[in-house]
mmCIF file of C-alpha atoms and ligand atoms in Angstrom:
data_model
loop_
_atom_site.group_PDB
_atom_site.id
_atom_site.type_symbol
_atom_site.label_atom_id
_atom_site.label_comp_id
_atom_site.label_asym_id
_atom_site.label_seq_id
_atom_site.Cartn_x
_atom_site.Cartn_y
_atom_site.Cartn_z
ATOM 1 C CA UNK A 147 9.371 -12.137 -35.199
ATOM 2 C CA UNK A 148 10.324 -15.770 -36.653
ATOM 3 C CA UNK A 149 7.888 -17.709 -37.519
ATOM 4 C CA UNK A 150 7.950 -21.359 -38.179
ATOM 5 C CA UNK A 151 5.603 -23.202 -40.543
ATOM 6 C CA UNK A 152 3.683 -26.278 -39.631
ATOM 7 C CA UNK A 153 3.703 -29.398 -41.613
ATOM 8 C CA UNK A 154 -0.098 -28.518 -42.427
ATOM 9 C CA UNK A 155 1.103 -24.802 -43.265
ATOM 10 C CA UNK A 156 -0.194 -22.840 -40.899
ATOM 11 C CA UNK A 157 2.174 -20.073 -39.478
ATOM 12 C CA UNK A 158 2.549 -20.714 -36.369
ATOM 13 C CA UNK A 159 5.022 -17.594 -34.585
ATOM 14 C CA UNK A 160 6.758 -20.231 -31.073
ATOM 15 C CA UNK A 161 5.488 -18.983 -27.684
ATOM 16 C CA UNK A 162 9.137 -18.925 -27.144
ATOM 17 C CA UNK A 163 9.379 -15.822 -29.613
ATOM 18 C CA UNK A 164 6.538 -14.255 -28.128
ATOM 19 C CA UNK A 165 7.428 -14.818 -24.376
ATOM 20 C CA UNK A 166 10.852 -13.756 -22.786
ATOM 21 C CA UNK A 167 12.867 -16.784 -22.389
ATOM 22 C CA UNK A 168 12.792 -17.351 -18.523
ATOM 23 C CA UNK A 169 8.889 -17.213 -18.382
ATOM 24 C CA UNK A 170 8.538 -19.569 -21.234
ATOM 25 C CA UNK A 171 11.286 -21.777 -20.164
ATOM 26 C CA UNK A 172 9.625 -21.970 -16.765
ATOM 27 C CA UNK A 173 6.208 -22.583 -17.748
ATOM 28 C CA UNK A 174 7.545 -25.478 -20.117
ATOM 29 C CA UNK A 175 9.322 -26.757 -16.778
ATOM 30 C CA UNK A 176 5.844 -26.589 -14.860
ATOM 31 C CA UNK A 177 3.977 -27.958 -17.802
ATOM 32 C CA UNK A 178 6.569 -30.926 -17.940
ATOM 33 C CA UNK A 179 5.974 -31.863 -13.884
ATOM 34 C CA UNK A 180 2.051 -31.752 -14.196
ATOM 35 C CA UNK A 181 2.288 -34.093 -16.919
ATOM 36 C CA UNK A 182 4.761 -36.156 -14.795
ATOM 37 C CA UNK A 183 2.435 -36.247 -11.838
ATOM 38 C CA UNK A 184 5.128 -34.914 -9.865
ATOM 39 C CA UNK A 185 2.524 -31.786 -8.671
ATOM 40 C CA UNK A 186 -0.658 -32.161 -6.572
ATOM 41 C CA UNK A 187 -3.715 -30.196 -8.323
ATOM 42 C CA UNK A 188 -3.680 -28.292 -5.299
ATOM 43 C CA UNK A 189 -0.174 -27.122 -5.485
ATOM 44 C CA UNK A 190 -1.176 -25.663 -9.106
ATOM 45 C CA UNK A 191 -3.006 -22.666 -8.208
ATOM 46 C CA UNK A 192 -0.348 -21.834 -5.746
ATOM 47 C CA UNK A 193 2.744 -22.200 -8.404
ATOM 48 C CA UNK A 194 0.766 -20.535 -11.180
ATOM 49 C CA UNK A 195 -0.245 -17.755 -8.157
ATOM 50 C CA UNK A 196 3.286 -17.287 -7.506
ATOM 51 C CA UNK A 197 4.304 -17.011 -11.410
ATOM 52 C CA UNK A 198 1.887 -14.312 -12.143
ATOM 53 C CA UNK A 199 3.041 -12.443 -9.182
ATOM 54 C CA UNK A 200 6.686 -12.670 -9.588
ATOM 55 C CA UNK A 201 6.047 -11.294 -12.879
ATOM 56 C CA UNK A 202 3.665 -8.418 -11.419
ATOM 57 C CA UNK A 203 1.014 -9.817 -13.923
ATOM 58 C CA UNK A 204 -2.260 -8.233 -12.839
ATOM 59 C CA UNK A 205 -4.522 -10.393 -10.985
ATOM 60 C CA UNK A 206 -7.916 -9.977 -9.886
ATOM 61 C CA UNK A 207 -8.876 -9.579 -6.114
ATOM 62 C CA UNK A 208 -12.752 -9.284 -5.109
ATOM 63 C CA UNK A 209 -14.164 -7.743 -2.127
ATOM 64 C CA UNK A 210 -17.411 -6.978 -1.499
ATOM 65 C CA UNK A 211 -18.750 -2.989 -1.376
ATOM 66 C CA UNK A 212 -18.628 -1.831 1.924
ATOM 67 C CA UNK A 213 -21.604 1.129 1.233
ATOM 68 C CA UNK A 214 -20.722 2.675 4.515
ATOM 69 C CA UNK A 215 -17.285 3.604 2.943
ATOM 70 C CA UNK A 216 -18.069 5.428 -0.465
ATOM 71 C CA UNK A 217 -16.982 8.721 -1.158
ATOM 72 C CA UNK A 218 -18.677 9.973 -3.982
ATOM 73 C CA UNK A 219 -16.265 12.027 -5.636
ATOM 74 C CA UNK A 220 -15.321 10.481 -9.398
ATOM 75 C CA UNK A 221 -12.168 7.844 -9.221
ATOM 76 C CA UNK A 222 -8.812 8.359 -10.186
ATOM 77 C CA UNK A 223 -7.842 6.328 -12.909
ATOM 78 C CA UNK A 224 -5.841 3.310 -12.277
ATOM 79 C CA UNK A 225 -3.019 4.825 -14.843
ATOM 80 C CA UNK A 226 -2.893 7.428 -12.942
ATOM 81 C CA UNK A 227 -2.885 5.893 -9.233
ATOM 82 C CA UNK A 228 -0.251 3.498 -10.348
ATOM 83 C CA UNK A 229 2.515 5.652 -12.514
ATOM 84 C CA UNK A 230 2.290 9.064 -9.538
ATOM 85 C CA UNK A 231 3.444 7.355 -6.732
ATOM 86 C CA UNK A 232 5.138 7.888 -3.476
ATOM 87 C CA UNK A 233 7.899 4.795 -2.803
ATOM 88 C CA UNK A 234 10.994 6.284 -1.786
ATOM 89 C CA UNK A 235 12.799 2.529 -1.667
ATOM 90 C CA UNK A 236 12.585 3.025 -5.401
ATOM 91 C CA UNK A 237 13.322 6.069 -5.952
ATOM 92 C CA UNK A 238 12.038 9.729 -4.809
ATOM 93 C CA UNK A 239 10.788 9.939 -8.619
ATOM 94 C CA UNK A 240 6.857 10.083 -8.823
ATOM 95 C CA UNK A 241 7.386 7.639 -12.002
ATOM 96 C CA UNK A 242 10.106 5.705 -10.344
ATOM 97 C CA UNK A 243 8.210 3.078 -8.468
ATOM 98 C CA UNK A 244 6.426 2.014 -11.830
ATOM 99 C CA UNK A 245 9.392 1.620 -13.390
ATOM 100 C CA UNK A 246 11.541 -0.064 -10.726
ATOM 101 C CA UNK A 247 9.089 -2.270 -7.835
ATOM 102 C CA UNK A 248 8.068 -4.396 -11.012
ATOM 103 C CA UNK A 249 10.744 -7.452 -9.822
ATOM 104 C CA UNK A 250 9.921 -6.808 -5.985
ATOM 105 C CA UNK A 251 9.259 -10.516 -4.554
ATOM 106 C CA UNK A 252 6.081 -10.135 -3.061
ATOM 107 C CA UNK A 253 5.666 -14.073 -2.424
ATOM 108 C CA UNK A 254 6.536 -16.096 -0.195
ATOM 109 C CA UNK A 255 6.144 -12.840 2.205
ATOM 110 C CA UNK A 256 4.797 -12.949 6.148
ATOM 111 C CA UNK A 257 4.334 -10.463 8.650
ATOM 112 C CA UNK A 258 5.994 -10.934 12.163
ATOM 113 C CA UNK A 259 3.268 -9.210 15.282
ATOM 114 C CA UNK A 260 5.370 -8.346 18.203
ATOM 115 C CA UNK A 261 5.536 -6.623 21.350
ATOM 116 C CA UNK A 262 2.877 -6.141 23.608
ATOM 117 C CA UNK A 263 0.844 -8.596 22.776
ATOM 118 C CA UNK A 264 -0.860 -11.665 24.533
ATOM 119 C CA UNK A 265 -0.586 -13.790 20.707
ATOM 120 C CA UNK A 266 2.435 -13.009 19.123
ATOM 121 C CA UNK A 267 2.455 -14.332 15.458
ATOM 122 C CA UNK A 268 4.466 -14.455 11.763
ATOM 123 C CA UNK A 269 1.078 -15.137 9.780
ATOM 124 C CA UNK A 270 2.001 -15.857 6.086
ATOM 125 C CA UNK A 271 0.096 -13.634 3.129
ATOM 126 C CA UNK A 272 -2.872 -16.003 2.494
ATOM 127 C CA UNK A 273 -3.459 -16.341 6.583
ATOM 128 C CA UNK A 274 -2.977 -12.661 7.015
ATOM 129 C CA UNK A 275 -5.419 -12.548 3.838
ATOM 130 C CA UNK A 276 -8.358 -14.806 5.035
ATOM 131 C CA UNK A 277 -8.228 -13.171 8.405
ATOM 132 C CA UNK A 278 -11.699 -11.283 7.771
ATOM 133 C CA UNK A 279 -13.699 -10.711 4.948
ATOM 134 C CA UNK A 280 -12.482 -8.464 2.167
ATOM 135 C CA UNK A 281 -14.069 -5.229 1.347
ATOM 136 C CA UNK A 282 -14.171 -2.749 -1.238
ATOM 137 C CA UNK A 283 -13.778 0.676 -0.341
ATOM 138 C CA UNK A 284 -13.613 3.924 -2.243
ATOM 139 C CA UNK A 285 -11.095 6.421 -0.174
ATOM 140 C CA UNK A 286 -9.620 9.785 -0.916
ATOM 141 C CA UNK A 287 -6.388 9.645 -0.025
ATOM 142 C CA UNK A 288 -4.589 13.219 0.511
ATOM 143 C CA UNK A 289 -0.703 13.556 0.238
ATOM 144 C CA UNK A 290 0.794 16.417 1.991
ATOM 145 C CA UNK A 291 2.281 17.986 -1.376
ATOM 146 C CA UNK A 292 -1.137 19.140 -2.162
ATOM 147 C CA UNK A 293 -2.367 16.531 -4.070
ATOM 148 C CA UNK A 294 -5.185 13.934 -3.907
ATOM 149 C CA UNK A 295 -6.919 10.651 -5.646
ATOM 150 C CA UNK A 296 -9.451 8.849 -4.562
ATOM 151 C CA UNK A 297 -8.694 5.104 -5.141
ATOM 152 C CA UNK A 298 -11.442 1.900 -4.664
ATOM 153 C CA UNK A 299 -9.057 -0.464 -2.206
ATOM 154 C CA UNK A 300 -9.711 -3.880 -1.007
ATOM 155 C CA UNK A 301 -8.724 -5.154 2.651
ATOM 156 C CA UNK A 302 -10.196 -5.011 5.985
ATOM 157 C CA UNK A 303 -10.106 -2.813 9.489
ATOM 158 C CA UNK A 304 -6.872 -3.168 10.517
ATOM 159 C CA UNK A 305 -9.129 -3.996 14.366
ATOM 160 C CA UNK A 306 -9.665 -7.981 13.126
ATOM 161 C CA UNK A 307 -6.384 -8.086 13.210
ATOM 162 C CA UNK A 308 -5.215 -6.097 16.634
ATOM 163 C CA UNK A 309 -8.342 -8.091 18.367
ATOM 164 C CA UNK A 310 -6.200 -11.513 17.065
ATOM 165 C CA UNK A 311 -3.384 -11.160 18.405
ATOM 166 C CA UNK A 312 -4.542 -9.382 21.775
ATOM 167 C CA UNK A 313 -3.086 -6.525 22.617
ATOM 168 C CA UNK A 314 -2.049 -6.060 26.567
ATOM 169 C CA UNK A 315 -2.461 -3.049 28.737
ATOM 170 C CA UNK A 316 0.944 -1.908 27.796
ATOM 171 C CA UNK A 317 0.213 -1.476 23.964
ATOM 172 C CA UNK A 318 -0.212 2.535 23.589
ATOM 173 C CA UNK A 319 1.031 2.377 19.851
ATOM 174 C CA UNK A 320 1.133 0.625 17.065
ATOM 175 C CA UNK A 321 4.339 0.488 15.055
ATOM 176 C CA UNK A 322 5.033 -0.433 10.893
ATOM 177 C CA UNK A 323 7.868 -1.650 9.624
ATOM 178 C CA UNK A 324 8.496 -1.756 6.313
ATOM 179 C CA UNK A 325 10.201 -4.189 3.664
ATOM 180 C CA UNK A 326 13.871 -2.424 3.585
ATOM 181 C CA UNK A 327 15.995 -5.364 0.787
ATOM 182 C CA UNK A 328 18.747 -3.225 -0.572
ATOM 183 C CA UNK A 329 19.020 -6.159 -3.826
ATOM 184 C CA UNK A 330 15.278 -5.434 -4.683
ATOM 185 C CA UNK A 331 14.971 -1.968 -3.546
ATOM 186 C CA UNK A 332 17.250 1.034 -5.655
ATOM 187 C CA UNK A 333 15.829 3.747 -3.182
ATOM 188 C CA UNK A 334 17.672 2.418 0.120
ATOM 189 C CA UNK A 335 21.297 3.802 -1.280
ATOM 190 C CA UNK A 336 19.617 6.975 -0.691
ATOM 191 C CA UNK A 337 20.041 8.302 3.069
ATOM 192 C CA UNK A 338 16.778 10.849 1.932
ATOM 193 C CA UNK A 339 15.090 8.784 4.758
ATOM 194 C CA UNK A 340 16.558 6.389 7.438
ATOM 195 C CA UNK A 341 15.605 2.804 6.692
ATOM 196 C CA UNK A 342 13.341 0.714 7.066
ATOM 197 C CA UNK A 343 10.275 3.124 6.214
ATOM 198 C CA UNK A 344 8.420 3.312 9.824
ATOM 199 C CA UNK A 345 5.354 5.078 10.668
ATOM 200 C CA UNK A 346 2.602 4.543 13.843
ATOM 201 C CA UNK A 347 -0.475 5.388 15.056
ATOM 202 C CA UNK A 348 -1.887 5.524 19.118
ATOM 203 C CA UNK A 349 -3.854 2.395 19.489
ATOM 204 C CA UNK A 350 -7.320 3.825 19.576
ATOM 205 C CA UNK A 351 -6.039 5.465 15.682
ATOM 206 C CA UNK A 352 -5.034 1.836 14.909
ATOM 207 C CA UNK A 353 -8.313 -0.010 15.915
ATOM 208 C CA UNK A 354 -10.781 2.562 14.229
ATOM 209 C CA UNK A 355 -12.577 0.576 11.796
ATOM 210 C CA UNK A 356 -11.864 3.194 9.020
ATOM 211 C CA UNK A 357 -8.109 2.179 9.231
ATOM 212 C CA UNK A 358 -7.979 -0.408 6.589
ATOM 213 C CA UNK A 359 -5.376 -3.272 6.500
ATOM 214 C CA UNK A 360 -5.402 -3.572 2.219
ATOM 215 C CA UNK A 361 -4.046 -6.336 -0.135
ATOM 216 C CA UNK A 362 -5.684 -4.887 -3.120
ATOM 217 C CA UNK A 363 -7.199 -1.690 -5.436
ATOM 218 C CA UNK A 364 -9.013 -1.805 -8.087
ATOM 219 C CA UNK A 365 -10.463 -5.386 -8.486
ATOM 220 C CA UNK A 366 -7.134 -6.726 -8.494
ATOM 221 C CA UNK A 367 -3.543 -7.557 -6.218
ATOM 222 C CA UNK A 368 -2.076 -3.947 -5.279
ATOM 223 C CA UNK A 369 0.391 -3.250 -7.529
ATOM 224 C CA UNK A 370 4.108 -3.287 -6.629
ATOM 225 C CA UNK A 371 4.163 0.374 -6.834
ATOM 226 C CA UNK A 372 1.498 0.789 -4.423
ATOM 227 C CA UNK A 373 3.040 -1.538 -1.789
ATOM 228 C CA UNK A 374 2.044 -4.953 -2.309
ATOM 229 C CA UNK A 375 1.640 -7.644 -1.023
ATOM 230 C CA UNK A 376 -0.213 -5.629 1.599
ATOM 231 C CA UNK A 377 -0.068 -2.190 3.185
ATOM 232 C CA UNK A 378 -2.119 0.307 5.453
ATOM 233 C CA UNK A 379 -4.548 3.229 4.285
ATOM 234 C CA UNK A 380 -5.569 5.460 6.468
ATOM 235 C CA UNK A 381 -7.631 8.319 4.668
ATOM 236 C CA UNK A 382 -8.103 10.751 7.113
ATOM 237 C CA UNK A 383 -3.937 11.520 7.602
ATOM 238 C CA UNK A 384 -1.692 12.650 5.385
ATOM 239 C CA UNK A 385 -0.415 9.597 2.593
ATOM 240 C CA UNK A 386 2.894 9.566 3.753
ATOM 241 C CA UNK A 387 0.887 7.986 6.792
ATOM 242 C CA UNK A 388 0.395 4.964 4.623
ATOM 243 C CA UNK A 389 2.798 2.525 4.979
ATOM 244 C CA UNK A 390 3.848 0.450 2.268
ATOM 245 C CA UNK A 391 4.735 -3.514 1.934
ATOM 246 C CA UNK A 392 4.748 -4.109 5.513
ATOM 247 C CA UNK A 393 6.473 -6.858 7.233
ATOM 248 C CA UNK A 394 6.617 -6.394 10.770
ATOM 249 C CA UNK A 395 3.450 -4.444 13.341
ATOM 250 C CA UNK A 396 4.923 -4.277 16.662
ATOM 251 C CA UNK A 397 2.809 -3.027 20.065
ATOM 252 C CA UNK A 398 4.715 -0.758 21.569
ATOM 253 C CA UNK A 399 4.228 1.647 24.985
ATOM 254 C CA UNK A 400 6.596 5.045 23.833
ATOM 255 C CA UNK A 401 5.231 6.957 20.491
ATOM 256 C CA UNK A 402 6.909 4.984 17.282
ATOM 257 C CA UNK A 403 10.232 7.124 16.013
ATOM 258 C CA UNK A 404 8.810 7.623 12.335
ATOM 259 C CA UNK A 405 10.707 8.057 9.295
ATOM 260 C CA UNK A 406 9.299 11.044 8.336
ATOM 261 C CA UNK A 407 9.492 12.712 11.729
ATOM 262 C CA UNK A 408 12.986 11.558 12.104
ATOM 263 C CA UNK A 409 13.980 13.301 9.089
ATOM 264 C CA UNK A 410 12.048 16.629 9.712
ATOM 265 C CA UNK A 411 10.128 17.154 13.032
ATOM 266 C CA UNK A 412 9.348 20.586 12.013
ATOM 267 C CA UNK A 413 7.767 19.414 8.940
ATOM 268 C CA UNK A 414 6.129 15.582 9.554
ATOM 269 C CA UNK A 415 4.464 15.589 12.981
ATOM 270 C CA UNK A 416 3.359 11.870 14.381
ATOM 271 C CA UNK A 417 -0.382 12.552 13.937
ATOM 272 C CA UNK A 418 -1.025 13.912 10.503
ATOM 273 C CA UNK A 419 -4.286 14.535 10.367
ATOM 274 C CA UNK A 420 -5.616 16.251 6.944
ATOM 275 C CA UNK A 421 -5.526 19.927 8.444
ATOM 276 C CA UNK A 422 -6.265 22.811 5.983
ATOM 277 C CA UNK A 423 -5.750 25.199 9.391
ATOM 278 C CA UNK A 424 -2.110 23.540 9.840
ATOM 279 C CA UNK A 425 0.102 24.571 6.744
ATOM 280 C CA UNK A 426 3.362 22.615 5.834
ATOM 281 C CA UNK A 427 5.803 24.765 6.005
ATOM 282 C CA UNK A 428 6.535 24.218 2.293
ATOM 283 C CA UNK A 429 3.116 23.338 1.076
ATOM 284 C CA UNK A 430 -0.360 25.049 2.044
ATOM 285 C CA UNK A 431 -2.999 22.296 3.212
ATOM 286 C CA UNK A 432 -5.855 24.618 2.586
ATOM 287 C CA UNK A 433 -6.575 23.331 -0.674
ATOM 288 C CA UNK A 434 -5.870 20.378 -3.091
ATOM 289 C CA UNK A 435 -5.321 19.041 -6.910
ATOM 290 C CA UNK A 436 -7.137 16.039 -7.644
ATOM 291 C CA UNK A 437 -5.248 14.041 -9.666
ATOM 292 C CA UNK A 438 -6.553 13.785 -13.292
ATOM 293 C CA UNK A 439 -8.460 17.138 -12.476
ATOM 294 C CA UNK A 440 -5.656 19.355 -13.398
ATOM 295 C CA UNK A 441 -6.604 21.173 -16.784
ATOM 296 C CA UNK A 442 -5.672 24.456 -16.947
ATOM 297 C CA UNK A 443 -8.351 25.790 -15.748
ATOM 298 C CA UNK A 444 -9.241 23.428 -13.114
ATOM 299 C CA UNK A 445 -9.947 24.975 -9.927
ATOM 300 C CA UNK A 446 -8.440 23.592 -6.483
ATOM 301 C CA UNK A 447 -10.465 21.956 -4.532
ATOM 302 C CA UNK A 448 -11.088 22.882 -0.731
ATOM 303 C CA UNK A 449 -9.460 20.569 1.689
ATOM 304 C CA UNK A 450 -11.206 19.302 4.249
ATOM 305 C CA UNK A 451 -10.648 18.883 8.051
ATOM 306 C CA UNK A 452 -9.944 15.023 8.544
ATOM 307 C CA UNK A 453 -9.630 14.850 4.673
ATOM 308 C CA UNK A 454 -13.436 15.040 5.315
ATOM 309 C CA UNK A 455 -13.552 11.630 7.089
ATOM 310 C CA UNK A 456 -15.460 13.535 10.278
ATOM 311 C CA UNK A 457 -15.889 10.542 12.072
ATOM 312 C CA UNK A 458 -12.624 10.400 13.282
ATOM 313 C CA UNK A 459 -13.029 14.120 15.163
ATOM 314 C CA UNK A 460 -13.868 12.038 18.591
ATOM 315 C CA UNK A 461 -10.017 10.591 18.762
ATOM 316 C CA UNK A 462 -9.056 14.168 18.920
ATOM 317 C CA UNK A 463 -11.194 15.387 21.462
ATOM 318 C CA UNK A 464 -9.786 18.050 23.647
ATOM 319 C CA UNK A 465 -6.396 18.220 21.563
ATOM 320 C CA UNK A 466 -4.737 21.031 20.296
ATOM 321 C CA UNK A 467 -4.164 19.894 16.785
ATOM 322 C CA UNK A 468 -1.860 22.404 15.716
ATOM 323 C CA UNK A 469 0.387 21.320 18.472
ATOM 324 C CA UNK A 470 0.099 17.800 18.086
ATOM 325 C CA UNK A 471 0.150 18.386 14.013
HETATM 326 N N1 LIG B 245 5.514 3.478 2.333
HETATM 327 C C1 LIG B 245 6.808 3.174 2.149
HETATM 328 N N2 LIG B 245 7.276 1.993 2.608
HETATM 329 N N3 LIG B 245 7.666 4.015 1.520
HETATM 330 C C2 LIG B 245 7.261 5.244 1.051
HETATM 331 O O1 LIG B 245 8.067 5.995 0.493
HETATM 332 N N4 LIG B 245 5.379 6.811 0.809
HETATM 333 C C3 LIG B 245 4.166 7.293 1.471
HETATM 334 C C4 LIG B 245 3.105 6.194 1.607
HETATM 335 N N5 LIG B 245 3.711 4.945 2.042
HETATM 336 C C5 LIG B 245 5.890 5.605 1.229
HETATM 337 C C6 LIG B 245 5.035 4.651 1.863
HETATM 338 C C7 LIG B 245 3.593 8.464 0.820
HETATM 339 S S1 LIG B 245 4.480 9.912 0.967
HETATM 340 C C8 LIG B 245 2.393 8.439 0.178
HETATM 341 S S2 LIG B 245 1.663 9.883 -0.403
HETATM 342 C C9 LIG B 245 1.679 7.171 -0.067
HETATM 343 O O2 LIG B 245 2.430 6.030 0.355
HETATM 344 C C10 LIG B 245 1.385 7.028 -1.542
HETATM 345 O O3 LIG B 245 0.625 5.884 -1.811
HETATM 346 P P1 LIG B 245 0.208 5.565 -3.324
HETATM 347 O O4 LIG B 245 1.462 5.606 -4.140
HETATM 348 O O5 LIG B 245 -0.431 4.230 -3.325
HETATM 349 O O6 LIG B 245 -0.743 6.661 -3.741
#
C-alpha cells in the first residue's frame, strides 16, 4: 500500500488506497454535495442506505422477539446460513450465490399485488417494510435434500399484508414471482428451471400467521444470497417453498404452475409439507443433517411431521397427504 506523508509526518495510507476506486470516488462526490447544500438531511440516510446496500455492506435490522416463535434447537451460524445456499438464478452451486448475488440491486425495488384483489398496489421496500411491526423469529427451515438450519429471521405474517390489499371471493391462491434480470442474475442462462422462480400456497396456507413475509436474519438486511430485499419463509414446507427476492404476489383462482412442479411433478408436489412418511424419490425425508452438526459421528436427526410446526395439522384436515405431497 502507498502511503503518503503529512507535512507534520504522520503516515497517513489515502482512503483512496484503502477503498476501491468507485466507492471512494462516490463517497467524495456525496461528501462534496452535502457540503454544497445541494442534499436535504433527510435525503442522507436514504443515499448512504442505498450505498451500503449496493455494496451488500451488512446492515443492521431490529425486530422484536416474537416468544411464541422460538424453536429451541441451537442456531446455525450465520457463515454457514449464508455460504450453503439454494439460489438457482446464481448458480445451482451451494457456494454460488455467495459468490455471485453480491452486485444484485436490491434498491430502488417494489412489489406489484395483483389479481383478485379489492386494493391492488406496487408498494415500494420501505412501505412494504413499515407495513406491520417487525419480529424476530427463530425457524428451522428443512430443504428437501435432507438438510436443515435453523435461522433467527426478521419480518412479519405474510396476513398484514393479504388483509391490505383485500382479497375477493375469487382469491383461492396466492402466487410469487420472483426477480428473473438476466444482467444481474448468471443462473437464468440455465434452462435447470423455467424462469421467473414461482411458487404458491392456497390462501388459508398464505394467511397463517406462521407464514412470515421477511426483510431480514440475523439482526441485520437479508443477505443477497438469501433473497433480499425481501422474501417468504414458510417453515413447515420444504425450503424450496421459500421464495426468494420477490417482486410480484398475485391472487389467483386455479393452483399457481410452480417452478419446481413444472420441472418435476413426480418429484416437487404444490404442497410440500415436511413429511418423513412421503420420501423424495431421490432423497429419504425420514431424517435430517443439521447444518454445522455434521461431524463424523453426528447422528441424523429425526424429521418431523410439519418440520414439527404442528400447528399447521388443521389446514390439512381430512387430506390425504401422500396424494397431495
Ligand atoms: N427462491 C428463488 N427465487 N430461487 C431459488 O433457487 N431456492 C429455494 C428457496 N427459494 C430458491 C428460492 C430453495 S431450494 C431453498 S432450500 C431455500 O430458498 C434456501 O433458502 P436459504 O438459502 O436462505 O437457506
Amino acid at each position: 500500500m502507498l502511503i503518503k506523508r503529512s507535512p507534520n509526518g504522520i503516515e497517513i495510507p489515502f482512503s483512496s488506497e484503502i477503498t476501491p476506486k468507485h466507492i471512494f470516488e462516490s463517497r467524495r462526490n456525496f461528501i462534496k454535495q452535502i457540503a454544497a447544500g445541494s442534499i436535504a438531511s433527510g435525503a442522507l440516510l436514504e443515499m448512504a442506505t442505498r450505498q451500503a446496500l449496493a455494496q451488500n455492506v451488512r446492515q443492521k435490522l431490529v425486530g422484536k422477539p416474537n416468544l411464541a416463535y422460538v424453536v429451541m434447537d441451537r442456531q446455525s451460524a450465520y457463515k454457514d446460513a449464508t455460504t450453503y445456499n439454494n439460489f438457482y438464478e446464481f448458480g445451482t452451486d451451494k457456494a454460488d450465490p455467495a459468490k455471485y448475488a453480491g452486485g444484485l440491486k436490491t434498491r430502488p425495488w417494489s412489489i406489484a399485488i395483483e389479481g383478485e384483489v379489492k386494493k391492488p398496489m406496487t408498494l415500494d421496500l420501505d412501505s412494504l417494510m413499515k407495513l406491520a411491526p417487525l419480529e424476530e423469529r427463530i425457524y428451522r427451515l428443512r430443504c428437501v435434500e435432507g438438510w436443515s438450519m435453523v435461522i433467527p429471521w426478521i419480518g412479519y405474517s405474510l396476513s398484514a399484508l393479504i388483509k391490505k390489499v383485500e382479497p375477493t371471493s375469487k382469491a383461492k391462491f396466492i402466487e410469487f414471482v420472483t426477480l428473473a434480470d438476466p444482467k444481474q442474475m448468471p443462473g437464468l442462462r440455465s434452462s435447470v428451471l423455467s424462469w421467473p422462480y414461482v411458487e404458491g400456497l392456497r390462501m388459508d396456507e398464505a394467511n397463517h400467521p406462521l407464514a412470515l413475509l421477511t426483510f431480514g436474519m440475523y439482526g441485520e438486511v437479508l443477505p443477497h444470497q438469501n433473497g433480499a430485499p425481501v422474501r417468504v419463509v414458510l417453515p413447515w414446507k420444504y425450503g424450496f417453498k421459500s421464495a426468494k427476492s420477490i417482486v410480484k404476489i398475485r391472487f389467483v383462482q386455479e393452483q399457481p404452475k410452480t417452478a419446481w412442479n413444472l420441472a418435476a411433478a413426480q418429484e416437487y408436489g404444490f404442497y410440500s409439507n415436511v413429511n418423513p412418511a412421503v420420501d423424495h424419490p431421490r432423497w429419504s425425508q425420514a431424517s435430517e443433517r443439521r447444518i454445522g452438526e455434521d461431524g463424523f459421528l453426528t447422528k441424523k436427526r429425526k424429521t418431523l411431521m410439519f418440520n414439527g410446526y404442528n400447528e399447521v395439522a388443521s389446514l390439512y384436515a381430512g387430506m390425504d397427504l401422500k396424494k397431495f405431497f
